[in-house]
XYZ file of C-alpha atoms in Angstrom:
341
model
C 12.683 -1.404 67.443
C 14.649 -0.762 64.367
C 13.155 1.690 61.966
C 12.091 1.037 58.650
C 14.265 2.155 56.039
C 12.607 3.903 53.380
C 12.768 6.750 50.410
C 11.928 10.071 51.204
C 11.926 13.078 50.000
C 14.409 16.326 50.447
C 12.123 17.639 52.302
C 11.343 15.177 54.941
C 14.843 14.423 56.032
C 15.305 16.026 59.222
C 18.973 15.354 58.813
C 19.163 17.142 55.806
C 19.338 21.041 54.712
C 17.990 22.084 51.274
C 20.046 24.051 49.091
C 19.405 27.623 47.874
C 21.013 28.409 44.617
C 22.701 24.679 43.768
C 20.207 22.535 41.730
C 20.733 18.787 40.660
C 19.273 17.303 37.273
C 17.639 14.919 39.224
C 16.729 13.538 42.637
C 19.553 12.105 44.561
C 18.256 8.537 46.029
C 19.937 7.247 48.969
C 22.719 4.590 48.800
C 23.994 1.960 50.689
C 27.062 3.688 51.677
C 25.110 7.069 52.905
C 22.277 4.879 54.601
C 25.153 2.717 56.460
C 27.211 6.096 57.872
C 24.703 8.369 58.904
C 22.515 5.762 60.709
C 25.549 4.659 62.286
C 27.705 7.501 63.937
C 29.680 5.602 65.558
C 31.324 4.178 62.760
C 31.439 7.071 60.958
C 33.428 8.473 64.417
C 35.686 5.186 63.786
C 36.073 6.051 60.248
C 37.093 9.585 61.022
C 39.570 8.744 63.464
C 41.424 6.124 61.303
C 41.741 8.486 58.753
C 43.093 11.875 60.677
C 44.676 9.438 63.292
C 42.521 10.852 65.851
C 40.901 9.174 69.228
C 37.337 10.864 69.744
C 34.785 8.751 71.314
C 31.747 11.858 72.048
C 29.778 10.405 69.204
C 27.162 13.383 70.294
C 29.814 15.878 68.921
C 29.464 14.482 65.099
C 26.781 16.432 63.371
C 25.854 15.645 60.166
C 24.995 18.421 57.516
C 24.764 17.018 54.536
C 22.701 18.564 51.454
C 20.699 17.477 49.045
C 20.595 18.335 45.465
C 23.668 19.879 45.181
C 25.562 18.425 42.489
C 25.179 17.009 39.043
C 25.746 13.026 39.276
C 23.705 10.466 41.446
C 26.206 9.069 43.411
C 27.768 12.152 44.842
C 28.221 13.545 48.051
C 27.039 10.457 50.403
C 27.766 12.171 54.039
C 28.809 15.457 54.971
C 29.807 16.378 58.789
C 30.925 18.454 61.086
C 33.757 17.639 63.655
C 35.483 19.611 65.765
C 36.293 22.634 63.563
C 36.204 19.927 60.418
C 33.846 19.773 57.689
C 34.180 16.603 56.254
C 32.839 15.404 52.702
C 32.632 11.758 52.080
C 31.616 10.259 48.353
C 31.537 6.833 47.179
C 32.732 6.418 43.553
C 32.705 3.823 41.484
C 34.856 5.596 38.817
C 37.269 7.761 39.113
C 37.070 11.318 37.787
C 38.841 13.894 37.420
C 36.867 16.318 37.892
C 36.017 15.750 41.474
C 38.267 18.684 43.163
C 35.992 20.932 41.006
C 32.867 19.255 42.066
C 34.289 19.184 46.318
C 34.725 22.643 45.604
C 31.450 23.930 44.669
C 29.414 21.528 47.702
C 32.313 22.783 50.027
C 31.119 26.087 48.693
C 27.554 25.385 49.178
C 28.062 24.069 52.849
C 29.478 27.439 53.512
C 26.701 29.435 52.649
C 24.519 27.130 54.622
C 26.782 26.951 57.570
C 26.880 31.510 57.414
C 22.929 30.902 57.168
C 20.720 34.245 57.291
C 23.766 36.169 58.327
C 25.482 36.435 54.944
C 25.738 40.230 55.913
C 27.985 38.948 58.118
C 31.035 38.714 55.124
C 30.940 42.038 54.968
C 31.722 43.146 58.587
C 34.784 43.472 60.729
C 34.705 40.264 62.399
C 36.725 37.693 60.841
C 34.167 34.341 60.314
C 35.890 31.407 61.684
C 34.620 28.303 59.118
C 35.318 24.964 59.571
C 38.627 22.987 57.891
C 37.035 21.251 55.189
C 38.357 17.515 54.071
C 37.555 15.820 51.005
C 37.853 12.240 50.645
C 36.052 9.820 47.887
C 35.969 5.941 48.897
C 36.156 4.273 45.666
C 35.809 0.351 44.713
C 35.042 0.303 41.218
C 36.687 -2.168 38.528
C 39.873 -0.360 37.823
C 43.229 -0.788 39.255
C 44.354 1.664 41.551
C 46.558 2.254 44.328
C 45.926 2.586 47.917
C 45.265 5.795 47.698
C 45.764 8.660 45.050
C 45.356 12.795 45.673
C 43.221 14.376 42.934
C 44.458 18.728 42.757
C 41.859 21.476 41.889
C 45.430 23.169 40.503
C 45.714 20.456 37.689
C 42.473 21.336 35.739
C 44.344 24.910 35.736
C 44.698 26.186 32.197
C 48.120 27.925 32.893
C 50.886 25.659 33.036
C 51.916 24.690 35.988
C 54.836 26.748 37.722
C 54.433 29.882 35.812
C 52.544 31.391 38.838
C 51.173 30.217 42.085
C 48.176 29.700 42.058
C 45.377 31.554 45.046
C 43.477 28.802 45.078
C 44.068 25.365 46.006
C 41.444 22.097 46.670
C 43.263 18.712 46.925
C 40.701 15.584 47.595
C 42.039 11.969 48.978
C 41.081 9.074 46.920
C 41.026 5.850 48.856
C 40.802 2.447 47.265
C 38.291 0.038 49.333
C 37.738 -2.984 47.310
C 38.430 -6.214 49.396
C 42.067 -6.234 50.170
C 42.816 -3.069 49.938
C 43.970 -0.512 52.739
C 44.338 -3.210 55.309
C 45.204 -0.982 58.165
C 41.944 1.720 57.343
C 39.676 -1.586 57.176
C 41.673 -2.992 60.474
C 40.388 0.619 62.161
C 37.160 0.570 60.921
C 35.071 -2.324 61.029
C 31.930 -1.147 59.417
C 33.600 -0.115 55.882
C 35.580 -3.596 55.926
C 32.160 -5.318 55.899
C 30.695 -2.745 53.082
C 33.872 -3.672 51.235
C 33.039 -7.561 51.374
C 29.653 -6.912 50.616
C 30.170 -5.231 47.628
C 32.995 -8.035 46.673
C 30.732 -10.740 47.114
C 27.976 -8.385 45.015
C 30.496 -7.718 42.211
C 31.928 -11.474 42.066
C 27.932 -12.985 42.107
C 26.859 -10.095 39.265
C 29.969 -11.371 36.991
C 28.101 -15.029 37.654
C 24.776 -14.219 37.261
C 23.088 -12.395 34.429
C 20.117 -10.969 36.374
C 21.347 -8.386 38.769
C 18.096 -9.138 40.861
C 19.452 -13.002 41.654
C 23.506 -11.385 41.980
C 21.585 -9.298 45.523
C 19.564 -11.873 46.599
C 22.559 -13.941 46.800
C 24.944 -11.563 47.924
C 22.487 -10.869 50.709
C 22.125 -14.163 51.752
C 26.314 -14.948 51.857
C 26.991 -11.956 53.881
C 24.518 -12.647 56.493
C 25.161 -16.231 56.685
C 28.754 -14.652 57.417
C 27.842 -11.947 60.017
C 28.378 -9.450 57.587
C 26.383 -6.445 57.962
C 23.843 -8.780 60.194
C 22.234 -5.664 61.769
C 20.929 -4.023 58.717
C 20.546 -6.823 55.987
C 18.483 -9.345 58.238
C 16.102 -6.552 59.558
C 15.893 -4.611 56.262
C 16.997 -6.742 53.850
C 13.991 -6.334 51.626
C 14.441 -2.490 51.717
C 18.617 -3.039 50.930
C 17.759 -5.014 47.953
C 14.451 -2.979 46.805
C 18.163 0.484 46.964
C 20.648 -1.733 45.331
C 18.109 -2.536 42.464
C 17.114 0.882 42.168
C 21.002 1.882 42.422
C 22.335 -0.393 39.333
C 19.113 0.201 37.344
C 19.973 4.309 37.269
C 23.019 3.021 36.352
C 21.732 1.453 33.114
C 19.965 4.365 32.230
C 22.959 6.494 32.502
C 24.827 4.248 30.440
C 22.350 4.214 28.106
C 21.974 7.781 28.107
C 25.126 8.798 27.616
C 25.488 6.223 25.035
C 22.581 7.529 23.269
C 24.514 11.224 23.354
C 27.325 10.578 22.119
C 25.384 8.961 18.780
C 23.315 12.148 18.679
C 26.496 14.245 18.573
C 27.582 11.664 16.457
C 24.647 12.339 13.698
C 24.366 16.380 14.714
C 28.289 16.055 13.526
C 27.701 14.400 10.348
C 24.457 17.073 9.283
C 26.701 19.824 10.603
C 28.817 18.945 7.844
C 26.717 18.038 5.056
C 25.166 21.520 5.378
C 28.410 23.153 5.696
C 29.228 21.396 2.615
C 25.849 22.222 0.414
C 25.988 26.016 1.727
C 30.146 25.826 0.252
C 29.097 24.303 -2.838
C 26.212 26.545 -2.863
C 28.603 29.509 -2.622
C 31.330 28.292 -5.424
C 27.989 27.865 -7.966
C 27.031 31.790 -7.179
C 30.813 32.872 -7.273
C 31.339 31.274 -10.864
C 28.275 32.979 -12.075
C 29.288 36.324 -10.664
C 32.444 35.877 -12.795
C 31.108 35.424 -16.205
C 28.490 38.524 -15.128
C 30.957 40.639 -14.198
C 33.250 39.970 -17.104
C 30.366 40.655 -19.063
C 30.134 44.104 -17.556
C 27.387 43.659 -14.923
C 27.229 45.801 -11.841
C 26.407 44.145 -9.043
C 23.009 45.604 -8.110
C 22.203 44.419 -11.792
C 23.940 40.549 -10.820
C 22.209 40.519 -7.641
C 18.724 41.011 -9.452
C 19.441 38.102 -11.869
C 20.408 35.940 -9.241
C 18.084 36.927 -7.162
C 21.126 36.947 -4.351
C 21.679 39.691 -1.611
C 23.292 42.792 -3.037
C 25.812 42.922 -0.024
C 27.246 39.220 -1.099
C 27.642 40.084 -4.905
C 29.116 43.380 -3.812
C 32.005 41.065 -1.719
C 32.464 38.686 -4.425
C 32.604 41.553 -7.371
C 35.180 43.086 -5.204
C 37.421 40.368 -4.063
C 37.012 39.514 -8.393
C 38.249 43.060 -8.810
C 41.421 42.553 -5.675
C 42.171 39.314 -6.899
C 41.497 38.405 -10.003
C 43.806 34.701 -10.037
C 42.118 33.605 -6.935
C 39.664 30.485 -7.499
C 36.189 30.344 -6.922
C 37.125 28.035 -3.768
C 39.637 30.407 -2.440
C 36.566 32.978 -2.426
C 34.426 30.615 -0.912
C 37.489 30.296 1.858
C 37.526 34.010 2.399
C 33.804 34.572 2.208
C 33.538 32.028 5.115
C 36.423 33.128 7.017
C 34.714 36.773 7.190
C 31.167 35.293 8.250
């Protein structure tokens, strides 16, 4: 009997470890991708192979270890695994960002600590810890052209420039293109990702046809199985793939939204940023001008600072820069008076 698949929480996956001092902004839900490799490890031994050009077949030897809640996007971090002496971090992307050597290297980070567990005393001893080799690879298929396959550098977000000196720490991550067509010979080796990659084809081409994504899964369900595509998951579960795939493109929205939504609050906090800058500099110029008539009246500045009901420190700037400088403008003041601040 198959099992049902279903959402649960961090907690209930006995396949997954939670995380100690890494925390997420929100719940990661499982995806396709994830759901398809870690039920199936021997695809995921296939997939492994094709990519390090090795021939295991001890499926038994694969464990998987990966965490929950670790990073900062949804779709991050699908499977994580250990295989002999490898750590192995697999993400499915639908962009492609930059900043994903920085992200590999604080879950490669986390798995660490997990993997030195309640011994962490042991970092401190005599006896060198033997860790696992870790390798970072992101399957992506979103919209954008890209090559085969592209290698993102932790060294390139580096503020020096590069060559001046080496740099002690290095993280390089392999970006593989798996839209249909692409990397023949990795889809040739692994049969299981070729039919995720025409699956999400046929998803992509039907959601460009179709303006409800709802009717763009239905249908893209219905071609691949009628095509012995994925057969073993979507006919038993195909309610349950369709109920993820909603959920999946229906975050997406909302992070569209949302980010759209920041960007036009930044957008407005930028515009009353500057209107106040420019009421407190106008503000400034009006007391300045009024200082200078005072003062060439023979005020002191305790005595200005009563009339204008200003703070005695501020007239006592002004008066003195009016005293330093007597040709500069009221606006050159304002300049300096901000420039101090």
């Amino acid at each position: 009997m198959i099992p049902k698949m279903r959402f649960v929480s961090a907690m209930q996956r006995r396949m997954r470890r939670p995380l100690k001092y890494f925390f997420a902004n929100r719940k990661v839900k499982d995806r396709l991708f994830c759901y398809i490799f870690e039920r199936d490890k021997k695809a995921l031994l296939q997939l492994y192979n094709e990519l390090n050009g090795t021939d295991y077949c001890d499926e038994s030897a694969l464990q998987i270890v990966t965490l929950d809640n670790v990073l900062y996007m949804s779709m991050n971090n699908d499977v994580a695994f250990m295989l002999m002496g490898t750590l192995n971090l697999y993400e499915h992307q639908s962009t492609i960002c930059p900043n994903l050597p920085l992200r590999f290297l604080l879950y490669t980070a986390a798995e660490y600590e997990a993997y030195v567990g309640r011994e962490q005393d042991r970092i401190y001893g005599n006896t060198l810890i033997r860790l696992p080799t870790p390798r970072c690879v992101v399957f992506y298929n979103g919209e954008d052209k890209m090559e085969d396959e592209r290698i993102l550098r932790l060294t390139d977000a580096f503020m020096e420039e590069p060559g001046e000196q080496k740099s002690c720490l290095e993280l390089t991550v392999r970006v593989l293109n798996i839209n249909h067509g692409c990397n023949q010979k990795l889809m040739a080796g692994c049969r299981r990702l070729e039919e995720y990659s025409c699956f999400a084809a046929k998803l992509k081409e039907y959601q460009k046809r179709y303006s409800s994504t709802k009717e763009a899964v239905d249908d893209a369900v219905s071609y691949c199985i009628e095509h012995g595509i994925l057969t073993d998951i979507l006919i038993p579960l195909s309610a349950e793939v369709k109920k993820m795939l909603l959920t999946e493109y229906n975050e997406k929205k909302v992070m569209a939204w949302l980010k759209k939504e920041a960007r036009e609050e930044g957008r407005i906090e930028g515009q009353q940023e500057g209107r106040q800058e420019g009421k407190r500099e106008g503000g400034n110029q009006k007391v300045i001008s009024q200082v200078r008539k005072k003062v060439a009246k023979g005020k002191s500045p305790e005595e200005i600072a009563e009339m204008l009901e200003e703070d005695i420190s501020l007239i006592k700037e002004i008066s003195e820069m009016l005293k330093d400088h007597p040709g500069w403008s009221d606006e050159r003041i304002s300049e300096e008076l901000k420039r101090m601040e």
